[in-house]
Tab-separated table of C-alpha atoms in Angstrom:
chain	number	residue	atom	x	y	z
M	1	SER	CA	45.998	245.375	123.892
M	2	GLN	CA	44.212	248.711	124.133
M	3	LEU	CA	45.403	249.706	120.669
M	4	LYS	CA	44.083	246.432	119.297
M	5	MET	CA	40.764	247.016	121.031
M	6	ARG	CA	40.610	250.504	119.503
M	7	GLU	CA	41.151	249.133	116.020
M	8	ALA	CA	38.533	246.452	116.570
M	9	LEU	CA	35.972	248.976	117.789
M	10	THR	CA	36.644	251.239	114.816
M	11	LYS	CA	36.153	248.377	112.369
M	12	ALA	CA	32.986	247.222	114.104
M	13	LEU	CA	31.458	250.713	114.033
M	14	ALA	CA	32.421	251.217	110.400
M	15	ALA	CA	30.878	247.903	109.412
M	16	SER	CA	27.614	248.535	111.246
M	17	SER	CA	26.997	252.057	109.915
M	18	ASP	CA	27.449	254.086	106.777
M	19	GLU	CA	28.904	257.023	108.720
M	20	ASP	CA	32.589	257.859	108.790
M	21	TRP	CA	33.961	256.248	111.947
M	22	SER	CA	37.605	256.910	111.312
M	23	SER	CA	39.937	256.776	114.280
M	24	GLY	CA	40.331	260.556	114.370
M	25	THR	CA	36.672	261.244	115.140
M	26	ILE	CA	36.295	258.838	118.072
M	27	PRO	CA	37.619	260.232	121.404
M	28	PHE	CA	39.464	257.173	122.776
M	29	GLN	CA	41.008	257.465	126.221
M	30	SER	CA	43.968	255.199	126.863
M	31	THR	CA	45.698	254.282	130.120
M	32	ARG	CA	48.310	251.819	131.211
M	33	GLU	CA	47.271	248.234	131.615
M	34	GLU	CA	48.053	248.187	135.341
M	35	CYS	CA	46.192	251.437	136.045
M	36	VAL	CA	42.867	249.829	136.900
M	37	ALA	CA	44.450	247.068	138.948
M	38	THR	CA	46.607	249.524	140.886
M	39	GLY	CA	43.666	251.794	141.601
M	40	ALA	CA	41.494	248.893	142.758
M	41	ALA	CA	44.234	247.655	145.076
M	42	LEU	CA	44.749	251.149	146.498
M	43	LEU	CA	41.044	251.621	147.160
M	44	ALA	CA	40.836	248.194	148.833
M	45	ALA	CA	43.810	248.953	151.065
M	46	VAL	CA	42.391	252.321	152.130
M	47	SER	CA	38.903	250.936	152.766
M	48	HIS	CA	40.310	248.110	154.937
M	49	GLY	CA	42.479	250.497	156.937
M	50	ARG	CA	45.803	249.016	155.808
M	51	LEU	CA	47.121	252.375	154.572
M	52	THR	CA	46.765	254.620	157.573
M	53	THR	CA	48.638	257.410	159.226
M	54	VAL	CA	48.504	258.905	162.718
M	55	VAL	CA	47.602	262.539	163.192
M	56	THR	CA	47.307	264.626	166.355
M	57	GLU	CA	44.165	266.643	166.851
M	58	GLN	CA	42.962	268.853	169.682
M	59	ARG	CA	39.903	267.847	171.676
M	60	ARG	CA	37.245	270.218	172.986
M	61	ASP	CA	38.764	270.164	176.458
M	62	GLY	CA	42.076	271.414	175.017
M	63	LYS	CA	43.961	268.102	175.296
M	64	GLN	CA	45.828	266.516	172.408
M	65	ARG	CA	45.095	263.013	171.218
M	66	ALA	CA	46.374	260.742	168.451
M	67	LYS	CA	43.945	259.557	165.805
M	68	GLY	CA	44.378	257.327	162.815
M	69	LYS	CA	43.166	258.310	159.352
M	70	PRO	CA	43.573	256.877	155.842
M	71	GLY	CA	47.045	257.379	154.487
M	72	VAL	CA	45.752	258.224	151.026
M	73	ALA	CA	42.730	260.413	150.331
M	74	VAL	CA	41.091	259.201	147.158
M	75	GLN	CA	38.581	261.425	145.384
M	76	ASN	CA	37.188	261.299	141.898
M	77	SER	CA	37.987	264.043	139.415
M	78	SER	CA	36.341	265.020	136.187
M	79	CYS	CA	37.941	263.740	132.979
M	80	SER	CA	36.039	266.238	130.822
M	81	ALA	CA	35.215	269.936	130.733
M	82	VAL	CA	31.716	271.416	130.785
M	83	GLY	CA	30.744	274.828	129.441
M	84	VAL	CA	27.854	276.874	128.106
M	85	ARG	CA	27.387	279.239	125.181
M	86	TYR	CA	24.666	281.768	124.442
M	87	ASN	CA	22.707	283.121	121.523
M	88	TYR	CA	20.861	286.415	122.123
M	89	PHE	CA	19.153	286.721	118.729
M	90	GLY	CA	16.890	283.675	118.545
M	91	ASP	CA	16.036	282.113	115.216
M	92	GLU	CA	16.856	285.259	113.244
M	93	ARG	CA	20.582	284.757	113.770
M	94	ALA	CA	20.739	281.150	114.852
M	95	ASP	CA	24.473	280.886	114.126
M	96	LYS	CA	25.429	283.902	116.252
M	97	TRP	CA	26.749	282.016	119.294
M	98	SER	CA	29.034	283.476	121.910
M	99	ASP	CA	32.331	281.950	122.981
M	100	VAL	CA	32.092	278.952	125.272
M	101	ARG	CA	32.200	279.804	128.942
M	102	THR	CA	33.838	276.990	130.909
M	103	ILE	CA	31.938	276.011	134.044
M	104	PHE	CA	33.719	272.798	135.150
M	105	ASP	CA	37.238	272.335	133.793
M	106	PHE	CA	39.354	269.190	133.536
M	107	ASP	CA	40.491	267.524	136.777
M	108	ARG	CA	37.690	269.182	138.727
M	109	ARG	CA	36.846	267.197	141.823
M	110	VAL	CA	33.447	265.588	141.659
M	111	PRO	CA	30.751	265.832	142.774
M	112	ALA	CA	30.743	269.482	141.717
M	113	GLY	CA	28.012	272.085	141.873
M	114	PRO	CA	25.340	273.083	141.700
M	115	TYR	CA	26.743	276.074	139.822
M	116	ALA	CA	24.090	278.774	139.375
M	117	ILE	CA	23.915	280.959	136.267
M	118	ASP	CA	21.529	283.900	136.559
M	119	PHE	CA	19.598	285.188	133.567
M	120	SER	CA	17.587	288.409	133.394
M	121	ALA	CA	15.699	290.031	130.545
M	122	ALA	CA	17.381	293.395	131.164
M	123	GLU	CA	20.900	291.923	130.867
M	124	CYS	CA	19.908	290.040	127.720
M	125	ALA	CA	18.571	293.265	126.195
M	126	ALA	CA	21.803	295.104	127.078
M	127	ILE	CA	24.035	292.402	125.575
M	128	SER	CA	21.795	292.099	122.510
M	129	ALA	CA	22.102	295.856	121.952
M	130	ASN	CA	25.887	295.379	122.113
M	131	ASP	CA	25.680	292.860	119.222
M	132	GLY	CA	26.052	289.907	121.577
M	133	LYS	CA	29.530	290.883	122.756
M	134	ASP	CA	30.588	290.475	126.365
M	135	MET	CA	30.490	293.594	128.513
M	136	GLU	CA	32.285	294.684	131.638
M	137	GLU	CA	30.353	294.011	134.814
M	138	ASP	CA	29.889	297.690	135.720
M	139	ALA	CA	28.818	298.611	132.193
M	140	LEU	CA	26.394	295.672	132.107
M	141	VAL	CA	24.842	296.693	135.435
M	142	ASP	CA	24.392	300.304	134.290
M	143	ALA	CA	22.874	299.252	130.966
M	144	SER	CA	20.536	296.813	132.730
M	145	LYS	CA	19.292	299.539	135.069
M	146	GLN	CA	18.563	301.814	132.118
M	147	LEU	CA	16.506	299.066	130.439
M	148	SER	CA	14.600	297.990	133.562
M	149	GLY	CA	11.857	300.628	133.354
M	150	ALA	CA	8.291	300.147	132.198
M	151	LYS	CA	8.907	301.890	128.868
M	152	HIS	CA	11.484	299.227	127.906
M	153	ILE	CA	9.162	296.248	128.431
M	154	PRO	CA	8.915	295.407	124.672
M	155	VAL	CA	12.712	295.450	124.348
M	156	ARG	CA	13.162	293.139	127.329
M	157	GLU	CA	10.435	290.775	126.099
M	158	GLU	CA	12.067	290.490	122.677
M	159	ALA	CA	15.488	289.861	124.213
M	160	ALA	CA	14.111	287.262	126.654
M	161	LEU	CA	12.325	285.356	123.893
M	162	GLY	CA	15.494	285.410	121.767
M	163	LEU	CA	17.841	283.997	124.413
M	164	ARG	CA	19.206	280.509	123.689
M	165	VAL	CA	21.560	278.441	125.862
M	166	GLN	CA	23.525	275.370	124.804
M	167	ILE	CA	25.456	273.126	127.198
M	168	VAL	CA	28.652	271.720	125.679
M	169	GLN	CA	31.285	269.258	126.829
M	170	ARG	CA	34.922	268.705	125.878
M	171	LEU	CA	36.274	265.163	126.213
M	172	GLU	CA	39.905	265.841	125.253
M	173	ARG	CA	42.147	268.688	126.207
M	174	GLY	CA	42.217	271.074	123.283
M	175	GLY	CA	39.532	269.058	121.526
M	176	PRO	CA	36.244	270.305	120.094
M	177	TRP	CA	33.200	271.190	122.151
M	178	ILE	CA	30.388	268.672	121.813
M	179	LYS	CA	26.726	269.597	122.280
M	180	VAL	CA	24.970	268.071	125.274
M	181	GLY	CA	21.207	267.975	125.004
M	182	ASP	CA	18.964	270.354	123.118
M	183	VAL	CA	19.089	274.138	122.944
M	184	MET	CA	17.348	275.637	125.984
M	185	LYS	CA	15.286	278.809	126.373
M	186	PRO	CA	15.724	279.843	130.004
M	187	LEU	CA	13.609	283.022	129.762
M	188	THR	CA	10.766	281.573	127.673
M	189	MET	CA	7.850	279.856	129.352
M	190	THR	CA	4.589	278.530	127.991
M	191	LYS	CA	1.079	279.198	129.192
M	192	GLU	CA	-1.685	276.764	128.377
M	193	SER	CA	-5.095	278.143	127.446
M	194	GLU	CA	-8.159	275.942	127.088
M	195	ASP	CA	-10.953	276.713	124.628
M	196	ASP	CA	-14.257	274.930	125.054
M	197	GLU	CA	-16.012	273.891	121.870
M	198	ASP	CA	-19.527	272.435	122.136
M	199	ASP	CA	-18.738	271.405	125.728
M	200	THR	CA	-17.124	268.239	124.395
M	201	LYS	CA	-13.766	269.219	122.879
M	202	LYS	CA	-10.945	271.237	124.391
M	203	GLU	CA	-8.079	272.590	122.372
M	204	ILE	CA	-4.961	273.340	124.382
M	205	ASP	CA	-2.620	275.913	122.829
M	206	ALA	CA	0.814	276.630	124.307
M	207	GLU	CA	1.424	280.361	124.310
M	208	PRO	CA	5.052	281.372	124.947
M	209	PHE	CA	5.723	284.431	127.069
M	210	ALA	CA	8.872	286.155	128.232
M	211	CYS	CA	10.031	285.591	131.793
M	212	GLU	CA	11.860	288.335	133.673
M	213	SER	CA	14.479	286.169	135.370
M	214	SER	CA	15.546	282.560	135.889
M	215	VAL	CA	18.475	280.542	137.223
M	216	LEU	CA	20.236	277.603	135.545
M	217	GLU	CA	21.961	275.164	137.922
M	218	LEU	CA	24.593	272.763	136.587
M	219	SER	CA	25.963	269.825	138.587
M	220	VAL	CA	28.288	266.889	138.026
M	221	ASN	CA	27.705	263.784	140.137
M	222	PRO	CA	30.475	261.438	141.382
M	223	VAL	CA	30.323	259.278	138.240
M	224	GLY	CA	30.584	262.267	135.896
M	225	MET	CA	26.935	262.555	134.903
M	226	LEU	CA	25.865	266.106	134.092
M	227	THR	CA	22.517	267.375	135.413
M	228	ASN	CA	20.809	270.742	135.019
M	229	ALA	CA	17.744	272.426	136.486
M	230	PHE	CA	15.909	275.692	135.910
M	231	ILE	CA	14.546	277.798	138.769
M	232	SER	CA	12.134	280.646	138.076
M	233	ASP	CA	9.217	282.382	139.778
M	234	GLY	CA	7.252	282.260	136.522
M	235	GLN	CA	6.578	286.000	136.411
M	236	SER	CA	6.368	287.617	133.028
M	237	VAL	CA	8.230	290.826	132.227
M	238	VAL	CA	5.092	292.906	132.772
M	239	GLN	CA	4.263	291.183	136.065
M	240	ALA	CA	7.823	291.531	137.324
M	241	THR	CA	7.825	295.249	136.440
M	242	LYS	CA	4.576	295.785	138.335
M	243	SER	CA	5.877	293.814	141.315
M	244	ALA	CA	9.095	295.844	141.369
M	245	ARG	CA	7.124	299.088	141.167
M	246	ASN	CA	4.781	298.006	143.964
M	247	SER	CA	7.718	296.908	146.091
M	248	ALA	CA	9.406	300.280	145.608
M	249	ILE	CA	6.176	302.102	146.498
M	250	ARG	CA	5.722	299.982	149.638
M	251	TYR	CA	9.345	300.615	150.583
M	252	TYR	CA	9.108	304.394	150.354
M	253	VAL	CA	5.659	304.472	151.951
M	254	GLY	CA	7.044	302.443	154.844
M	255	ILE	CA	9.910	304.908	155.256
M	256	VAL	CA	7.499	307.863	155.227
M	257	LEU	CA	5.196	306.198	157.773
M	258	ALA	CA	8.140	305.376	160.033
M	259	ILE	CA	9.336	308.981	159.852
M	260	LEU	CA	5.850	310.269	160.627
M	261	PHE	CA	5.379	307.775	163.467
M	262	PHE	CA	8.636	308.436	165.285
M	263	GLY	CA	8.739	312.082	164.230
M	264	GLY	CA	5.237	312.536	165.654
M	265	PHE	CA	6.443	311.397	169.062
M	266	MET	CA	9.366	313.786	168.884
M	267	VAL	CA	7.145	316.700	167.867
M	268	LYS	CA	4.618	315.816	170.554
M	269	SER	CA	7.317	315.675	173.220
M	270	TYR	CA	8.774	318.976	172.024
M	271	MET	CA	5.377	320.723	172.029
M	272	GLU	CA	4.477	319.371	175.472
M	273	GLU	CA	7.772	320.652	176.843
M	274	LYS	CA	7.236	324.076	175.290
M	275	ILE	CA	3.680	324.300	176.668
M	276	PHE	CA	4.888	323.176	180.087
M	277	ASP	CA	7.598	325.870	180.175
M	278	ARG	CA	5.093	328.483	178.989
M	279	ASP	CA	2.643	327.605	181.768
M	280	VAL	CA	5.433	327.683	184.359
M	281	GLU	CA	6.353	331.180	183.219
M	282	ARG	CA	2.669	332.115	183.376
M	283	VAL	CA	2.377	330.953	186.992
M	284	LEU	CA	5.601	332.741	187.994
M	285	ALA	CA	4.444	335.944	186.296
M	286	PHE	CA	1.089	335.699	188.075
M	287	TYR	CA	2.671	335.341	191.527
M	288	LYS	CA	5.066	338.169	190.742
M	289	HIS	CA	2.187	340.578	190.043
M	290	ALA	CA	-0.564	339.135	192.254
M	291	ALA	CA	1.499	338.268	195.345
M	292	PRO	CA	4.857	340.025	195.177
M	293	GLY	CA	7.301	339.215	197.956
M	294	SER	CA	5.476	336.025	198.919
M	295	ILE	CA	7.053	332.598	199.155
M	296	SER	CA	5.611	331.602	195.782
M	297	ASP	CA	7.074	334.684	194.099
M	298	GLY	CA	10.021	333.354	192.084
M	299	ASP	CA	9.639	329.786	193.367
M	300	GLU	CA	10.119	327.870	190.125
M	301	ARG	CA	9.880	324.450	191.767
M	302	ASN	CA	6.472	325.271	193.213
M	303	ALA	CA	5.294	326.620	189.834
M	304	ARG	CA	6.477	323.493	188.034
M	305	TRP	CA	4.752	321.291	190.593
M	306	LEU	CA	1.454	323.135	190.158
M	307	VAL	CA	1.617	322.894	186.372
M	308	TYR	CA	2.488	319.194	186.580
M	309	LYS	CA	-0.284	318.479	189.089
M	310	TYR	CA	-2.928	320.226	186.974
M	311	LYS	CA	-1.756	318.694	183.723
M	312	GLY	CA	-4.765	318.447	181.436
M	313	LYS	CA	-6.791	320.630	183.846
M	314	LYS	CA	-5.166	324.021	183.381
M	315	ASP	CA	-8.491	325.872	183.314
M	316	LYS	CA	-9.216	324.672	186.822
M	317	LEU	CA	-5.825	325.964	188.030
M	318	TRP	CA	-6.383	329.366	186.440
M	319	ARG	CA	-9.871	329.637	187.985
M	320	ARG	CA	-8.592	328.770	191.442
M	321	LEU	CA	-5.770	331.291	191.245
M	322	GLU	CA	-8.121	334.018	190.025
M	323	ALA	CA	-10.592	333.179	192.798
M	324	LYS	CA	-7.846	333.155	195.426
M	325	TYR	CA	-6.167	336.456	194.546
M	326	GLY	CA	-8.875	338.262	192.608
M	327	VAL	CA	-6.487	338.932	189.760
M	328	PRO	CA	-6.908	337.446	186.297
M	329	VAL	CA	-4.260	335.003	185.206
M	330	ARG	CA	-2.437	336.332	182.187
M	331	HIS	CA	0.452	335.207	180.072
M	332	SER	CA	3.903	336.456	180.940
M	333	TRP	CA	4.017	338.915	178.057
M	334	GLU	CA	0.617	340.371	178.952
M	335	TRP	CA	1.938	341.837	182.221
M	336	GLU	CA	4.505	344.121	180.580
M	337	ASP	CA	2.302	347.280	180.387
M	338	ASP	CA	0.458	346.720	183.682
M	339	GLY	CA	1.796	347.794	186.995
M	340	GLU	CA	2.249	345.307	189.790
M	341	VAL	CA	-0.820	344.712	191.914
M	342	ASP	CA	-0.121	345.389	195.571
M	343	VAL	CA	-1.864	342.486	197.144
M	344	GLU	CA	-0.784	341.143	200.504
M	345	ALA	CA	-2.181	337.694	200.357
M	346	GLU	CA	-1.619	335.010	202.862
M	347	GLU	CA	0.212	332.106	201.260
M	348	THR	CA	-2.060	329.096	201.022
M	349	ASN	CA	-1.908	325.577	199.683
M	350	LEU	CA	-3.958	325.015	196.532
M	351	ASP	CA	-4.174	321.327	197.333
M	352	LYS	CA	-6.580	321.912	200.253
M	353	GLY	CA	-10.334	321.860	200.158
M	354	ASP	CA	-12.759	324.554	199.182
M	355	ASP	CA	-13.100	325.826	202.783
M	356	ASP	CA	-9.373	326.485	203.093
M	357	ASP	CA	-9.352	328.253	199.724
M	358	ALA	CA	-12.210	330.540	200.782
M	359	SER	CA	-10.625	331.464	204.141
M	360	ALA	CA	-7.143	332.081	202.767
M	361	THR	CA	-8.025	335.122	200.652
M	362	ASP	CA	-7.064	338.548	201.992
M	363	ASN	CA	-8.633	341.732	200.615
M	364	SER	CA	-9.921	339.841	197.567
M	365	LYS	CA	-13.256	339.142	196.093
M	366	PRO	CA	-15.071	336.023	197.224
M	367	ALA	CA	-14.611	333.036	194.961
M	368	GLU	CA	-17.805	331.981	193.356
M	369	GLY	CA	-18.240	328.547	191.850
M	370	GLU	CA	-14.751	327.406	192.901
M	371	GLU	CA	-13.795	323.906	191.711
M	372	PRO	CA	-12.969	321.312	194.356
M	373	ASP	CA	-9.496	319.857	194.679
M	374	LEU	CA	-8.491	316.666	192.876
């Protein structure tokens, strides 16, 4: 019956048109007569739960339980293949198409996708320079990086404007590829400009410009319908180059600022530690020459406590020590050529008031203008 229907359809098409509708040009798909009935019965049985099986699954609490599920899992599959082919030379070499790249092959479960295909002006320029031939992934990446600079903008614009994409479909295994839809330009966008004439008429001209990158998404729905969509940020090649340059500048500036910020804290901590150790040595050297043999002579803990207590007020500490012992406070290396000063001074506490400081000096000059304690 299906063969008779095929002959009848061929005759009807040939009678209604002047084109050649011979049987070899029409992709007829034939199945057994009981195929549809068997499939409908199987779907009905599964949907009504009459073809079930029992499986054991583990619950969240760790216990096992039996659960029924359909005995047959029915899922649609694609009865055709979908692919794409490219032309990198535009209208100049309109017949220079690449080999078809299969995206969804026969017997692919549907729905399928979306399958994303990335396009970039740099890759198009690299492949165009290679006469449209496919390149290894590593070689393509290296060539794209070489063509991604600002000086190669004209080359990338020409390659982007020349890119053409055609979606094709194969209905029979080993059969020819059939075009689906029109030829697409994924890296070419149009910009509308309005010109006012006499404030009454506006002429809108579509100006094409090259886009730096875009994404083509292909999908097949459960009934086999093919859909596609383009995704792009709309940036031209020049705008994308400027954005990439600005992003790189911001990246390196951020790294430099982070290094300066955290490095500044490290340098500050290092310098404060060095200054602290220097002042401790200065206090120890002072006691060694101004009050040798006293409790404070060689007492590093006392020297560190004094330097810590007078942090940010070192001048006040030096003035109080000079007023107490009558000896100028020098750095540790400034005492090398001077002999030790024989001063028998009574050990006092610098944390006391001005009266205690004045009475604690022995054989020293009176302290004039001494600063009060904190």
